[in-house]
Coordinates of C-alpha atoms in Angstrom, one line a residue:
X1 CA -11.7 193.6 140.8
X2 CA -11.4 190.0 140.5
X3 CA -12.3 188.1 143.7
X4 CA -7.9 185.7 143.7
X5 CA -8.3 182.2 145.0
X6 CA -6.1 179.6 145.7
X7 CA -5.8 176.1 144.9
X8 CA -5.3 174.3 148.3
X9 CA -4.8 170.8 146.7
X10 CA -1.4 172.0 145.9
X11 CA 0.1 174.0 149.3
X12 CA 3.5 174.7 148.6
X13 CA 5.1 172.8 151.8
X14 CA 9.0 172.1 151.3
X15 CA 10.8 169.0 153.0
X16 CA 12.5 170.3 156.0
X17 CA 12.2 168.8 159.6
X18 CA 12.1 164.7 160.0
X19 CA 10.3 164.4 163.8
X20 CA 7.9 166.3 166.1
X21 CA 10.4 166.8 168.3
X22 CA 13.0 168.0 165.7
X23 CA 10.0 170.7 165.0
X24 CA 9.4 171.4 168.5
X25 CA 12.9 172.4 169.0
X26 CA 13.2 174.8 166.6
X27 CA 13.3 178.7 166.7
X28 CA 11.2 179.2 164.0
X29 CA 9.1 177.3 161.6
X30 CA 9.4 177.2 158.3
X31 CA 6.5 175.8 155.6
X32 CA 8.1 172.3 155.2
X33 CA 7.8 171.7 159.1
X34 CA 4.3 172.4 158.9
X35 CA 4.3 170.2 155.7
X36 CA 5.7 167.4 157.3
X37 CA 3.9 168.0 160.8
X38 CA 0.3 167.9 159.2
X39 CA 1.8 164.6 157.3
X40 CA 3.0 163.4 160.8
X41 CA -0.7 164.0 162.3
X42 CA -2.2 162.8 159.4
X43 CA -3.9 166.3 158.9
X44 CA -2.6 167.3 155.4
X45 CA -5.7 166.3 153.5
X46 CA -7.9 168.0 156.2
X47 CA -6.0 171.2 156.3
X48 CA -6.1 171.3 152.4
X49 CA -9.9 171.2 152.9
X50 CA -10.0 173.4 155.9
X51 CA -8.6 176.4 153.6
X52 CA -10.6 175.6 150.6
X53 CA -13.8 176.0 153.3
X54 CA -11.9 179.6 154.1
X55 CA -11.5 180.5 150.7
X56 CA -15.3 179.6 149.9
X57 CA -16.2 181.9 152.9
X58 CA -14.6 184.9 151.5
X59 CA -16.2 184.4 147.8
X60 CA -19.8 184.0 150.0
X61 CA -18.8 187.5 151.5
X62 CA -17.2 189.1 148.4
X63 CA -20.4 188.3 146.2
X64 CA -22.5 189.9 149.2
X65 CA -20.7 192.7 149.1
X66 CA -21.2 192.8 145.3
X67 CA -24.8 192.7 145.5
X68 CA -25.2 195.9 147.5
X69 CA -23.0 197.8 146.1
X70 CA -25.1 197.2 142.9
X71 CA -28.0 198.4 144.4
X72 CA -26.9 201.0 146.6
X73 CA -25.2 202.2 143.5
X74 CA -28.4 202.5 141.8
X75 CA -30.3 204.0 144.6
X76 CA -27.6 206.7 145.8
X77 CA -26.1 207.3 142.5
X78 CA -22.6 206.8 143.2
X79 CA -20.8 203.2 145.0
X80 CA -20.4 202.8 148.4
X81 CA -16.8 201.3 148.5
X82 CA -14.3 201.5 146.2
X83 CA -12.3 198.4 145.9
X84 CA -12.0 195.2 147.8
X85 CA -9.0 193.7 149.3
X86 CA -9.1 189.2 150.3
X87 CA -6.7 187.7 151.6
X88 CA -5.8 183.8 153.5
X89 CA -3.5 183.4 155.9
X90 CA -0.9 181.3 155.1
X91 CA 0.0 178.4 157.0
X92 CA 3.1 179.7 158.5
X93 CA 0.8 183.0 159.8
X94 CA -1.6 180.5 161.1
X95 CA 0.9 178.6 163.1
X96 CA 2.8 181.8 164.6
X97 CA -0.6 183.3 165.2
X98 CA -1.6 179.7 167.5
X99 CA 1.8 179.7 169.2
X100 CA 1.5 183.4 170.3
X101 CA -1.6 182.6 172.1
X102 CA 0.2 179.4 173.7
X103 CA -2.0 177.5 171.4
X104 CA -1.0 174.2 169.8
X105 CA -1.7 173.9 166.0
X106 CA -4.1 171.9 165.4
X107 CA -7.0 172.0 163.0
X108 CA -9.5 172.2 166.0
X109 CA -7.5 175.1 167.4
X110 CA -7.7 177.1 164.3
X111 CA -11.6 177.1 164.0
X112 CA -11.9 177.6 167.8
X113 CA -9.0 180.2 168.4
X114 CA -8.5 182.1 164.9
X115 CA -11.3 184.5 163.6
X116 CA -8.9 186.0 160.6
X117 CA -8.2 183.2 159.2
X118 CA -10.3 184.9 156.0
X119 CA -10.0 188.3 155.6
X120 CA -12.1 190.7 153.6
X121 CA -11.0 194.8 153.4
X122 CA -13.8 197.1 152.1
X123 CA -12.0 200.1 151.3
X124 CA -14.6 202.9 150.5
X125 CA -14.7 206.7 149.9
X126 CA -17.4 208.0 152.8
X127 CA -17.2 207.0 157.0
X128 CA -20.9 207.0 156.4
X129 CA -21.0 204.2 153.5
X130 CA -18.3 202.3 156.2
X131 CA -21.8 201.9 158.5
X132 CA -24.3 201.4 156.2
X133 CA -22.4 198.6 154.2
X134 CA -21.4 197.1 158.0
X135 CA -25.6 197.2 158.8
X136 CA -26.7 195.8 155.3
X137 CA -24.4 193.3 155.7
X138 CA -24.8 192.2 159.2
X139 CA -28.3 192.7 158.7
X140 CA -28.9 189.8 156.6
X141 CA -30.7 186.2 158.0
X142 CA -27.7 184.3 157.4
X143 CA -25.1 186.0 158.4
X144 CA -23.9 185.9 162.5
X145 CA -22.1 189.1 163.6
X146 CA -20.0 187.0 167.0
X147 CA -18.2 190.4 166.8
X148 CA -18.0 194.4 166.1
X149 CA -14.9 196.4 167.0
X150 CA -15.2 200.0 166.5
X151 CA -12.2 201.6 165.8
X152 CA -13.8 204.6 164.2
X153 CA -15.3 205.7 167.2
X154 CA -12.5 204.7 169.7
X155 CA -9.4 204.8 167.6
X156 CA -6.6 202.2 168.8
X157 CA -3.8 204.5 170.8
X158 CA -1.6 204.4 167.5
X159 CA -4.2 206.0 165.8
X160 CA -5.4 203.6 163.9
X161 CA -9.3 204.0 162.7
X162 CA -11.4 201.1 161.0
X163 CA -14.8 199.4 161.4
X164 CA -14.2 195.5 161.9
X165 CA -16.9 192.5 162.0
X166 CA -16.3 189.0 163.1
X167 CA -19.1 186.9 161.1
X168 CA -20.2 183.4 160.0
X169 CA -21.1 182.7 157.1
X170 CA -22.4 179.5 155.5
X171 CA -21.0 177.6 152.9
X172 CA -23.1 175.1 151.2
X173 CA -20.8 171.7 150.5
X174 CA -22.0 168.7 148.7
X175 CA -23.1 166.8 151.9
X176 CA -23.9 169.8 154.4
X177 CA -24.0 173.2 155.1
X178 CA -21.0 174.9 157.2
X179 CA -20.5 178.4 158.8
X180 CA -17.1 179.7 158.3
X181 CA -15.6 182.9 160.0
X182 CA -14.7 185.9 158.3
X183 CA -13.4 188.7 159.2
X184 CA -14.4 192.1 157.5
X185 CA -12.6 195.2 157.7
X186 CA -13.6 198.6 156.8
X187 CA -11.9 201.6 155.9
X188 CA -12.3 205.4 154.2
X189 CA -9.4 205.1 151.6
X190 CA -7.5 207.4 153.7
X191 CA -7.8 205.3 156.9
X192 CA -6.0 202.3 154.8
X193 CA -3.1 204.8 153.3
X194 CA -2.3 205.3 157.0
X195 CA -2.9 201.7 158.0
X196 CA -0.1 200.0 155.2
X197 CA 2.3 203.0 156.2
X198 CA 1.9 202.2 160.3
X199 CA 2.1 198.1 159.1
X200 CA 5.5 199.0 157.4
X201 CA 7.0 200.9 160.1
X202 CA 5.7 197.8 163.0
X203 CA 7.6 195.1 161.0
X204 CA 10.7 197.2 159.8
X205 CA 13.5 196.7 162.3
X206 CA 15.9 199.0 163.4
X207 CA 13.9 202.5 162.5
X208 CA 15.8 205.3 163.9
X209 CA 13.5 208.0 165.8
X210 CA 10.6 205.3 166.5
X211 CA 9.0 207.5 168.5
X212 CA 8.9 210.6 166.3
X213 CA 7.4 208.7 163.4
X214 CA 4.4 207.4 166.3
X215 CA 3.7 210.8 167.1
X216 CA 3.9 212.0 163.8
X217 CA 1.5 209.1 162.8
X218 CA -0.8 209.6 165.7
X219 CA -1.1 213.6 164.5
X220 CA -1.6 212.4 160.7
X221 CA -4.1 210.1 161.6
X222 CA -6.6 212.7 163.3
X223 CA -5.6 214.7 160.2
X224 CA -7.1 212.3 158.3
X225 CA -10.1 211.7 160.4
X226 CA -10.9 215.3 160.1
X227 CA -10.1 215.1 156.4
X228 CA -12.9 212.1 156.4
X229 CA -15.8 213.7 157.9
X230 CA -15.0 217.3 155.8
X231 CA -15.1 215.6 152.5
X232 CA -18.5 214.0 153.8
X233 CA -20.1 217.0 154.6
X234 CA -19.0 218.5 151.0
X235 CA -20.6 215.6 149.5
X236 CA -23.5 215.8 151.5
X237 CA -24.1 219.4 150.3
X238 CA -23.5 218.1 146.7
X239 CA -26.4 215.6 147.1
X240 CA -28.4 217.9 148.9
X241 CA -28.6 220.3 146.2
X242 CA -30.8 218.0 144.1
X243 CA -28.9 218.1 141.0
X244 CA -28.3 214.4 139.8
X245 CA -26.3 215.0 136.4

């Protein structure tokens, strides 16, 4: 799969608010504030470049991630993930994501308060390929692991299962070398089924019988956990009979 990435000379920021204060005032924000806020700060140009440093980050990760899964493919026989999801957050995100921490939006703020800012999803077919990708990866000399949430072994209340890492990662620009944050995500391909069907039903207003659907959700998702670690076993028998073919 083709790593996207996005030209952020060109950030699609329409003419909207005229002052600070106008912006300050309102209920929401909308990508021409934020346009004509950086503008107003004189912080267009930088935030262009701050993205551009993001996007960079993810294709240091993504071709990482390539890399061992062409040698663990050779060793084991068989790929360790499946497909690879990358996404940037978009200016709009970024902002609601400052505010909700009380936060102002500032380009300072988002390398010291935001850690998603770059996000990378390794969706692959085994819990045990989740870990070994997680070590190989964190494992290397120039990669910083600031953070590993477990949510494989201590599944969030909703039920919600996934392996996440909060790294650095350098980039290497034309006058220096910068560590960027990324944050890497992994899932079995049925942990991120159940993840985009719980992130539809969180930002979907009005859903009759909320709470039947959690509890229904909650009772799929150890379903699936169970369905995880059997199909592993069955694979591990398949490897373990020493027929490669």
């Amino acid at each position: 799969m083709a790593a996207k990435h996005v030209d952020y000379s060109d950030i699609d920021f329409a003419e909207n608010a005229e002052s600070i204060e106008e912006i300050g005032s309102l209920n929401f924000i909308t990508p021409g504030d934020l346009e004509n806020l950086l503008k107003m700060k004189d912080q267009a140009k930088d935030f262009q470049i701050l993205m551009m440093k993001y996007d960079c980050a993810l294709s240091e990760v993504r071709t990482k991630l390539d890399v061992l899964n062409k040698e663990l493919s050779l060793i084991n026989n068989r790929n360790p993930f499946e497909s690879i999801k990358m996404r940037i957050k978009t200016p709009v995100s970024i902002y609601n994501k400052l505010a909700s921490k009380g936060v102002e939006f500032t380009l300072d703020n988002i390398n010291e308060h935001l850690s998603d800012v770059a996000g990378i999803r390794v969706i692959c077919s085994f819990v045990d390929d989740i870990y070994m990708l997680a070590d190989c990866l964190a494992n290397q000399d120039d990669i910083k692991v600031l953070l590993r949430k477990d949510y494989i072994e201590t599944p969030k209340e909703s039920g919600y299962r996934s392996l996440h890492l909060i790294i650095e990662v350098p980039i290497f620009l034309t006058q220096e070398k910068e560590y960027m944050k990324v944050e890497v995500q992994f899932r079995t391909i049925a942990m991120d089924f159940w993840a985009s069907l719980e992130h539809k039903m969180k930002y979907k207003k009005n859903i009759e019988n909320q709470e039947v659907i959690s509890d229904d959700l909650k009772f799929s998702a150890d379903l699936i956990n169970q369905l995880d670690l059997r199909m592993q076993q069955i694979r591990e028998k398949i490897d373990a009979s020493g027929d490669t073919d």
